[in-house]
Short mmCIF file of C-alpha atoms in Angstrom, two decimals:
data_model
loop_
_atom_site.label_atom_id
_atom_site.label_comp_id
_atom_site.label_asym_id
_atom_site.label_seq_id
_atom_site.Cartn_x
_atom_site.Cartn_y
_atom_site.Cartn_z
CA GLN A 1 -11.52 10.55 11.40
CA LYS A 2 -11.52 12.77 8.35
CA PRO A 3 -13.13 16.22 8.40
CA GLU A 4 -15.78 17.22 5.88
CA LEU A 5 -14.78 20.27 3.92
CA SER A 6 -17.27 23.12 4.29
CA ARG A 7 -19.27 23.58 1.07
CA THR A 8 -22.32 25.51 0.02
CA ASN A 9 -25.46 23.69 -1.02
CA GLU A 10 -24.82 24.75 -4.60
CA GLU A 11 -21.34 23.23 -4.57
CA LEU A 12 -22.73 19.94 -3.30
CA LYS A 13 -24.90 19.52 -6.38
CA VAL A 14 -22.34 17.32 -8.12
CA GLU A 15 -23.38 15.86 -11.44
CA LYS A 16 -23.78 12.13 -11.15
CA PRO A 17 -21.01 10.38 -13.11
CA LYS A 18 -21.80 8.44 -16.21
CA LYS A 19 -22.82 4.98 -15.07
CA GLU A 20 -20.73 2.16 -16.43
CA LYS A 21 -20.63 -1.47 -15.55
CA ARG A 22 -18.11 -1.87 -12.77
CA LYS A 23 -14.97 -3.50 -14.09
CA ASP A 24 -14.86 -6.24 -11.48
CA GLU A 25 -14.30 -9.94 -11.84
CA GLY A 26 -13.82 -12.92 -9.60
CA THR A 27 -15.64 -15.73 -7.86
CA GLY A 28 -15.19 -17.87 -4.78
CA LEU A 29 -11.79 -19.14 -3.73
CA LEU A 30 -10.33 -22.45 -4.78
CA SER A 31 -9.08 -25.14 -2.46
CA ASN A 32 -5.39 -25.71 -1.84
CA THR A 33 -5.42 -28.67 -4.23
CA THR A 34 -7.15 -26.91 -7.14
CA VAL A 35 -5.32 -25.28 -10.02
CA LEU A 36 -6.91 -22.43 -11.98
CA SER A 37 -8.20 -23.30 -15.43
CA ASN A 38 -6.35 -20.33 -16.94
CA VAL A 39 -2.95 -21.68 -15.91
CA SER A 40 -0.99 -22.33 -19.08
CA ALA A 41 -0.81 -25.84 -20.44
CA SER A 42 2.91 -25.94 -19.73
CA THR A 43 2.29 -25.32 -16.02
CA SER A 44 1.81 -28.40 -13.87
CA PRO A 45 -0.04 -28.51 -10.52
CA ARG A 46 3.33 -28.83 -8.81
CA ASP A 47 4.10 -25.24 -9.80
CA ILE A 48 1.29 -24.00 -7.55
CA VAL A 49 2.14 -25.72 -4.28
CA ASP A 50 2.31 -24.13 -0.84
CA PHE A 51 5.80 -23.07 0.26
CA GLU A 52 7.41 -23.85 -3.07
CA ARG A 53 9.17 -20.84 -4.55
CA GLN A 54 7.08 -19.11 -7.22
CA PRO A 55 8.58 -16.86 -9.92
CA GLY A 56 8.37 -13.09 -9.67
CA VAL A 57 7.78 -12.77 -5.92
CA VAL A 58 9.48 -10.28 -3.58
CA ILE A 59 9.14 -9.41 0.10
CA ALA A 60 9.32 -5.63 0.56
CA THR A 61 9.35 -3.11 3.37
CA LYS A 62 10.56 0.42 4.12
CA ILE A 63 12.27 2.08 7.08
CA HIS A 64 13.51 5.59 7.63
CA GLY A 65 17.08 4.88 8.70
CA PRO A 66 19.59 3.52 11.25
CA PRO A 67 17.38 3.87 14.37
CA HIS A 68 14.94 1.36 12.87
CA MET A 69 17.46 -1.34 11.92
CA LYS A 70 17.19 -3.42 15.12
CA GLN A 71 13.43 -3.60 14.71
CA LEU A 72 13.77 -4.54 11.04
CA ILE A 73 16.32 -7.25 11.80
CA GLN A 74 14.01 -8.79 14.39
CA SER A 75 11.02 -8.63 12.04
CA MET A 76 12.89 -10.23 9.12
CA CYS A 77 14.36 -12.91 11.39
CA LEU A 78 10.91 -13.91 12.63
CA LEU A 79 9.45 -13.78 9.11
CA LYS A 80 12.23 -16.05 7.89
CA VAL A 81 11.52 -18.63 10.59
CA ALA A 82 7.75 -18.45 10.19
CA TYR A 83 7.72 -18.44 6.39
CA ASN A 84 10.57 -17.39 4.12
CA ARG A 85 13.06 -20.10 5.09
CA ARG A 86 10.98 -22.27 2.76
CA PRO A 87 10.39 -20.29 -0.48
CA LYS A 88 13.43 -18.02 0.09
CA TYR A 89 11.95 -15.02 -1.71
CA ASP A 90 14.10 -11.96 -2.40
CA VAL A 91 13.92 -9.24 0.25
CA LEU A 92 13.76 -5.59 -0.84
CA VAL A 93 14.25 -2.88 1.79
CA TYR A 94 13.72 0.79 0.95
CA VAL A 95 15.48 3.26 3.24
CA THR A 96 15.33 7.04 3.45
CA GLU A 97 18.68 7.66 5.16
CA PRO A 98 21.91 5.66 4.65
CA ILE A 99 22.49 2.44 6.59
CA SER A 100 25.92 1.44 7.83
CA ALA A 101 27.77 -1.39 6.14
CA LEU A 102 27.71 -3.29 9.44
CA ASP A 103 23.94 -3.06 9.84
CA GLU A 104 23.40 -4.10 6.24
CA SER A 105 25.75 -7.06 6.74
CA ILE A 106 23.84 -8.19 9.83
CA LEU A 107 20.52 -8.01 7.99
CA ARG A 108 21.98 -9.86 5.02
CA ASP A 109 23.08 -12.69 7.31
CA VAL A 110 19.63 -12.82 8.88
CA VAL A 111 17.69 -13.20 5.61
CA ARG A 112 20.26 -15.55 4.03
CA PRO A 113 19.98 -17.65 1.85
CA ALA A 114 17.39 -15.25 0.41
CA ASN A 115 18.80 -12.33 -1.57
CA LEU A 116 18.73 -8.88 0.04
CA GLN A 117 18.60 -5.56 -1.79
CA MET A 118 18.80 -2.26 0.12
CA VAL A 119 17.54 0.74 -1.86
CA LEU A 120 18.33 4.26 -0.68
CA ASP A 121 15.87 7.03 -1.58
CA ARG A 122 17.10 9.05 -4.51
CA LYS A 123 15.97 12.33 -2.94
CA THR A 124 16.85 13.98 0.35
CA LEU A 125 14.27 16.06 2.19
CA ARG A 126 15.87 19.17 0.70
CA ASP A 127 15.46 17.70 -2.78
CA HIS A 128 11.77 17.02 -2.16
CA LEU A 129 11.15 20.54 -0.88
CA ASP A 130 12.97 22.14 -3.81
CA ASP A 131 10.88 20.14 -6.28
CA MET A 132 7.51 21.02 -4.76
CA SER A 133 5.07 23.29 -6.58
CA THR A 134 3.96 26.61 -5.15
CA GLU A 135 0.59 25.10 -4.19
CA GLN A 136 2.21 22.11 -2.50
CA MET A 137 4.63 24.31 -0.57
CA ALA A 138 1.86 26.65 0.59
CA SER A 139 -0.14 23.68 1.89
CA LEU A 140 2.89 22.22 3.65
CA MET A 141 3.88 25.50 5.32
CA LYS A 142 0.39 25.85 6.73
CA ARG A 143 0.25 22.28 8.03
CA CYS A 144 3.72 22.52 9.58
CA ASN A 145 3.15 26.01 11.04
CA ALA A 146 6.33 27.19 9.32
CA THR A 147 7.27 30.29 7.34
CA SER A 148 10.24 28.83 5.46
CA SER A 149 11.25 25.41 4.21
CA ASP A 150 14.55 25.94 6.03
CA GLU A 151 12.64 25.31 9.27
CA LEU A 152 11.70 21.78 8.23
CA PHE A 153 13.51 18.54 8.95
CA TRP A 154 12.44 14.89 8.85
CA TRP A 155 11.08 14.93 12.40
CA THR A 156 9.06 18.14 12.07
CA ARG A 157 5.47 17.39 13.07
CA CYS A 158 2.80 18.67 10.71
CA CYS A 159 -0.96 18.58 11.35
CA GLU A 160 -4.16 18.37 9.36
CA ASP A 161 -6.92 20.83 10.24
CA GLY A 162 -9.69 19.17 12.20
CA MET A 163 -8.10 15.71 12.26
CA ASN A 164 -7.41 14.31 15.72
CA GLY A 165 -4.12 12.46 15.95
CA SER A 166 -2.96 13.73 12.58
CA CYS A 167 0.20 15.53 13.77
CA MET A 168 2.91 13.27 12.39
CA PRO A 169 6.59 13.74 11.46
CA LEU A 170 7.45 14.39 7.82
CA ALA A 171 9.41 11.12 7.90
CA TYR A 172 6.23 9.16 8.66
CA ASN A 173 4.19 11.03 6.07
CA TRP A 174 6.84 10.41 3.42
CA GLN A 175 6.73 6.68 4.19
CA SER A 176 3.00 6.76 3.56
CA GLU A 177 3.31 8.75 0.34
CA PHE A 178 6.09 6.48 -0.92
CA ARG A 179 3.95 3.41 -0.38
CA SER A 180 0.91 5.08 -1.96
CA LEU A 181 2.58 5.85 -5.29
CA HIS A 182 6.36 5.78 -5.62
CA SER A 183 6.92 2.17 -4.57
CA TRP A 184 4.74 0.86 -7.41
CA LYS A 185 6.88 2.76 -9.94
CA SER A 186 10.30 1.93 -8.51
CA GLU A 187 12.86 0.39 -10.84
CA GLU A 188 13.78 -2.22 -8.25
CA LEU A 189 10.22 -3.58 -8.21
CA LYS A 190 9.86 -3.88 -11.99
CA PRO A 191 11.25 -7.44 -12.27
CA TYR A 192 8.57 -8.76 -9.92
CA LYS A 193 4.96 -9.77 -10.42
CA TYR A 194 3.87 -10.20 -6.79
CA MET A 195 4.83 -8.38 -3.60
CA LEU A 196 4.47 -9.40 0.01
CA TRP A 197 4.59 -6.14 1.96
CA PHE A 198 5.58 -6.54 5.61
CA ASP A 199 6.03 -3.55 7.93
CA SER A 200 9.21 -3.53 10.02
CA ASP A 201 7.09 -3.44 13.19
CA ALA A 202 5.17 -6.60 12.24
CA PHE A 203 6.35 -9.72 14.07
CA PRO A 204 5.19 -13.30 13.32
CA THR A 205 4.63 -15.32 16.49
CA LYS A 206 4.19 -18.80 15.06
CA MET A 207 4.86 -20.87 11.97
CA TRP A 208 2.64 -20.17 8.97
CA ASP A 209 0.55 -23.20 8.03
CA VAL A 210 -0.80 -21.67 4.79
CA ASP A 211 1.29 -19.97 2.13
CA PRO A 212 -0.40 -16.59 1.49
CA VAL A 213 1.59 -15.91 -1.69
CA VAL A 214 0.57 -19.20 -3.32
CA PHE A 215 -2.98 -18.63 -2.09
CA LEU A 216 -3.09 -15.32 -3.98
CA ILE A 217 -1.51 -16.75 -7.13
CA ARG A 218 -3.66 -19.88 -7.16
CA ASN A 219 -6.85 -17.83 -6.93
CA ASP A 220 -5.73 -15.03 -9.26
CA LEU A 221 -6.34 -12.42 -6.53
CA LYS A 222 -5.31 -8.78 -6.80
CA ILE A 223 -4.76 -8.28 -3.06
CA LEU A 224 -4.82 -10.54 0.00
CA PHE A 225 -4.94 -8.62 3.27
CA ASP A 226 -5.32 -8.99 7.03
CA ASN A 227 -7.09 -7.14 9.85
CA PHE A 228 -9.83 -5.44 7.82
CA PRO A 229 -10.92 -2.77 8.41
CA GLN A 230 -8.15 -0.60 9.85
CA GLY A 231 -9.72 2.82 10.25
CA SER A 232 -11.62 4.65 7.55
CA SER A 233 -11.40 7.68 5.28
CA ALA A 234 -14.23 10.11 4.63
CA GLY A 235 -15.05 13.42 3.01
CA THR A 236 -16.79 15.10 0.12
CA ASP A 237 -13.36 15.64 -1.41
CA LEU A 238 -12.78 11.89 -1.28
CA ARG A 239 -15.89 11.41 -3.42
CA ASP A 240 -14.55 13.93 -5.93
CA LYS A 241 -11.19 12.16 -6.14
CA ILE A 242 -12.78 8.76 -6.71
CA ILE A 243 -15.01 10.15 -9.48
CA GLN A 244 -12.04 11.86 -11.11
CA ALA A 245 -10.04 8.62 -11.13
CA TYR A 246 -12.75 6.05 -11.93
CA ASN A 247 -15.79 7.99 -13.22
CA ASP A 248 -17.84 6.25 -10.54
CA THR A 249 -18.74 6.61 -6.88
CA LEU A 250 -18.07 4.43 -3.85
CA CYS A 251 -20.71 4.63 -1.14
CA TYR A 252 -20.56 1.14 0.36
CA LEU A 253 -17.66 -1.18 1.14
CA LYS A 254 -17.52 -4.20 3.42
CA LEU A 255 -16.60 -7.89 3.46
CA GLU A 256 -19.01 -10.43 2.02
CA ASP A 257 -18.09 -14.11 1.87
CA GLY A 258 -14.47 -13.19 2.54
CA HIS A 259 -14.00 -10.67 -0.25
CA LEU A 260 -14.71 -6.97 -0.65
CA ALA A 261 -18.20 -5.96 -1.73
CA ALA A 262 -18.56 -2.45 -3.13
CA ARG A 263 -21.25 -0.32 -4.69
CA GLY A 264 -21.69 3.29 -5.68
CA GLY A 265 -24.59 5.65 -5.23
CA SER A 266 -25.47 9.27 -4.58
CA CYS A 267 -23.56 9.69 -1.31
CA LEU A 268 -21.91 13.10 -0.93
CA LYS A 269 -19.57 12.14 1.92
CA PRO A 270 -18.54 8.49 1.63
CA ARG A 271 -16.80 6.78 4.53
CA VAL A 272 -14.47 4.10 3.20
CA PRO A 273 -13.08 1.41 5.53
CA ASN A 274 -9.40 0.84 4.85
CA ILE A 275 -7.29 -2.22 4.18
CA HIS A 276 -4.60 -2.40 6.85
CA GLY A 277 -1.23 -1.50 5.38
CA PHE A 278 1.04 -3.49 7.69
CA PHE A 279 0.84 -6.77 5.78
CA HIS A 280 -0.64 -7.62 2.41
CA ILE A 281 0.20 -9.48 -0.80
CA THR A 282 -0.51 -7.70 -4.08
CA ASP A 283 -0.56 -8.35 -7.79
CA LEU A 284 1.86 -5.66 -8.90
CA ASP A 285 0.58 -5.47 -12.48
CA PHE A 286 -2.82 -4.53 -11.13
CA TYR A 287 -1.59 -1.75 -8.84
CA ARG A 288 0.85 -0.28 -11.31
CA ASN A 289 -1.54 -0.16 -14.26
CA LYS A 290 -2.22 3.30 -15.67
CA GLU A 291 -5.66 3.76 -14.13
CA ASN A 292 -4.67 2.77 -10.60
CA LEU A 293 -1.43 4.78 -10.63
CA ASN A 294 -3.50 7.75 -11.74
CA TRP A 295 -5.72 7.21 -8.70
CA SER A 296 -2.69 7.43 -6.42
CA ARG A 297 -1.59 10.68 -8.05
CA ILE A 298 -5.07 12.15 -7.72
CA MET A 299 -5.31 11.02 -4.10
CA ILE A 300 -2.05 12.79 -3.17
CA GLY A 301 -2.77 15.88 -5.25
CA ASP A 302 -1.18 19.02 -3.79
CA ASN A 303 -1.04 17.50 -0.30
CA LYS A 304 2.52 16.21 -0.41
CA PHE A 305 3.78 14.97 3.00
CA SER A 306 0.17 14.87 4.18
CA ARG A 307 -1.62 12.58 6.62
CA ARG A 308 -4.97 13.49 5.05
CA TRP A 309 -4.87 10.39 2.84
CA ASP A 310 -2.41 7.51 3.18
CA ASP A 311 -1.21 4.22 1.72
CA GLN A 312 -4.09 2.28 3.28
CA LEU A 313 -6.64 4.25 1.27
CA ALA A 314 -4.32 4.08 -1.75
CA VAL A 315 -4.53 0.25 -1.90
CA THR A 316 -8.17 0.06 -0.84
CA ILE A 317 -9.79 2.15 -3.58
CA PRO A 318 -8.39 0.28 -6.63
CA ALA A 319 -9.39 -3.01 -5.01
CA ALA A 320 -12.89 -1.75 -4.29
CA MET A 321 -13.44 -0.09 -7.68
CA ARG A 322 -11.87 -2.64 -10.02
CA ALA A 323 -11.36 -5.98 -8.24
CA ALA A 324 -13.64 -6.33 -5.23
CA LYS A 325 -14.30 -10.03 -5.78
CA LYS A 326 -10.57 -10.63 -6.18
CA SER A 327 -9.66 -8.81 -2.97
CA TRP A 328 -9.75 -11.21 -0.03
CA ASP A 329 -9.28 -11.10 3.72
CA MET A 330 -6.89 -13.73 5.08
CA ASN A 331 -9.21 -14.55 7.97
CA ALA A 332 -12.32 -15.10 5.87
#
């Protein structure tokens, strides 16, 4: 649960944002045999068929380093059997600390014949700390109960005031921040149009009968997700961030007919249910457009390495504010 920042009554008198028609499109889903009318004339129905490889698709995940390789290998092996042995989509793995050549070779054999790309973070923890602003460093020192950045390492646990269960290692918080903003901007992701994100601790237990990637493409969705909602985010400061990014409020969000339904209002402390981050398929052009990337920057703000907001909220807000009817739950 997120704490409400203490504010005076005067501070809570926030000017209502200029009301604009919500930029949201979309209708009901199409059947597996239907092809969208906006598919180009040169595209035949055979190009939108379950389990056939579609252009511009990548499977992506992120781990911290060597201790997580066995888990990742198991996850990718099961995902291959359940799904990717058919379309054979490229696999992109971001890592924070270097992986041995042996471990990389084992993983490459597991995902074969799909292509594997391992991407090492360009910054060490020291690099991140050196690049932080004075405000960011002051916030981090307080949360980590430290007096110097020399006291910090990846497994230092840092806490958020008033948030139960918020004491997490910097390594975990960096994963969340990376997925909230930096992944969308990465050079390695630029060649792709769609991304299937799959956490390394997610494990398929049976064969997939429906192709979620084709389902998203066929219906021109912006995100297709599972297990909604997974927790929630709340706070008067959350309202301020949403207004700053979208010049609108978000006071209501739930599933209706399988897709997100959102509306604004005069709420001062919205509570936003989150899309679960462990597994979703996204339209990358949507999430890396200027407006939505700006949201991610605003969300993070000066709270670098923070558990206050995370990647689940980062993907939820753009979907709610700009593509609610094109944001669907897999179980709907």
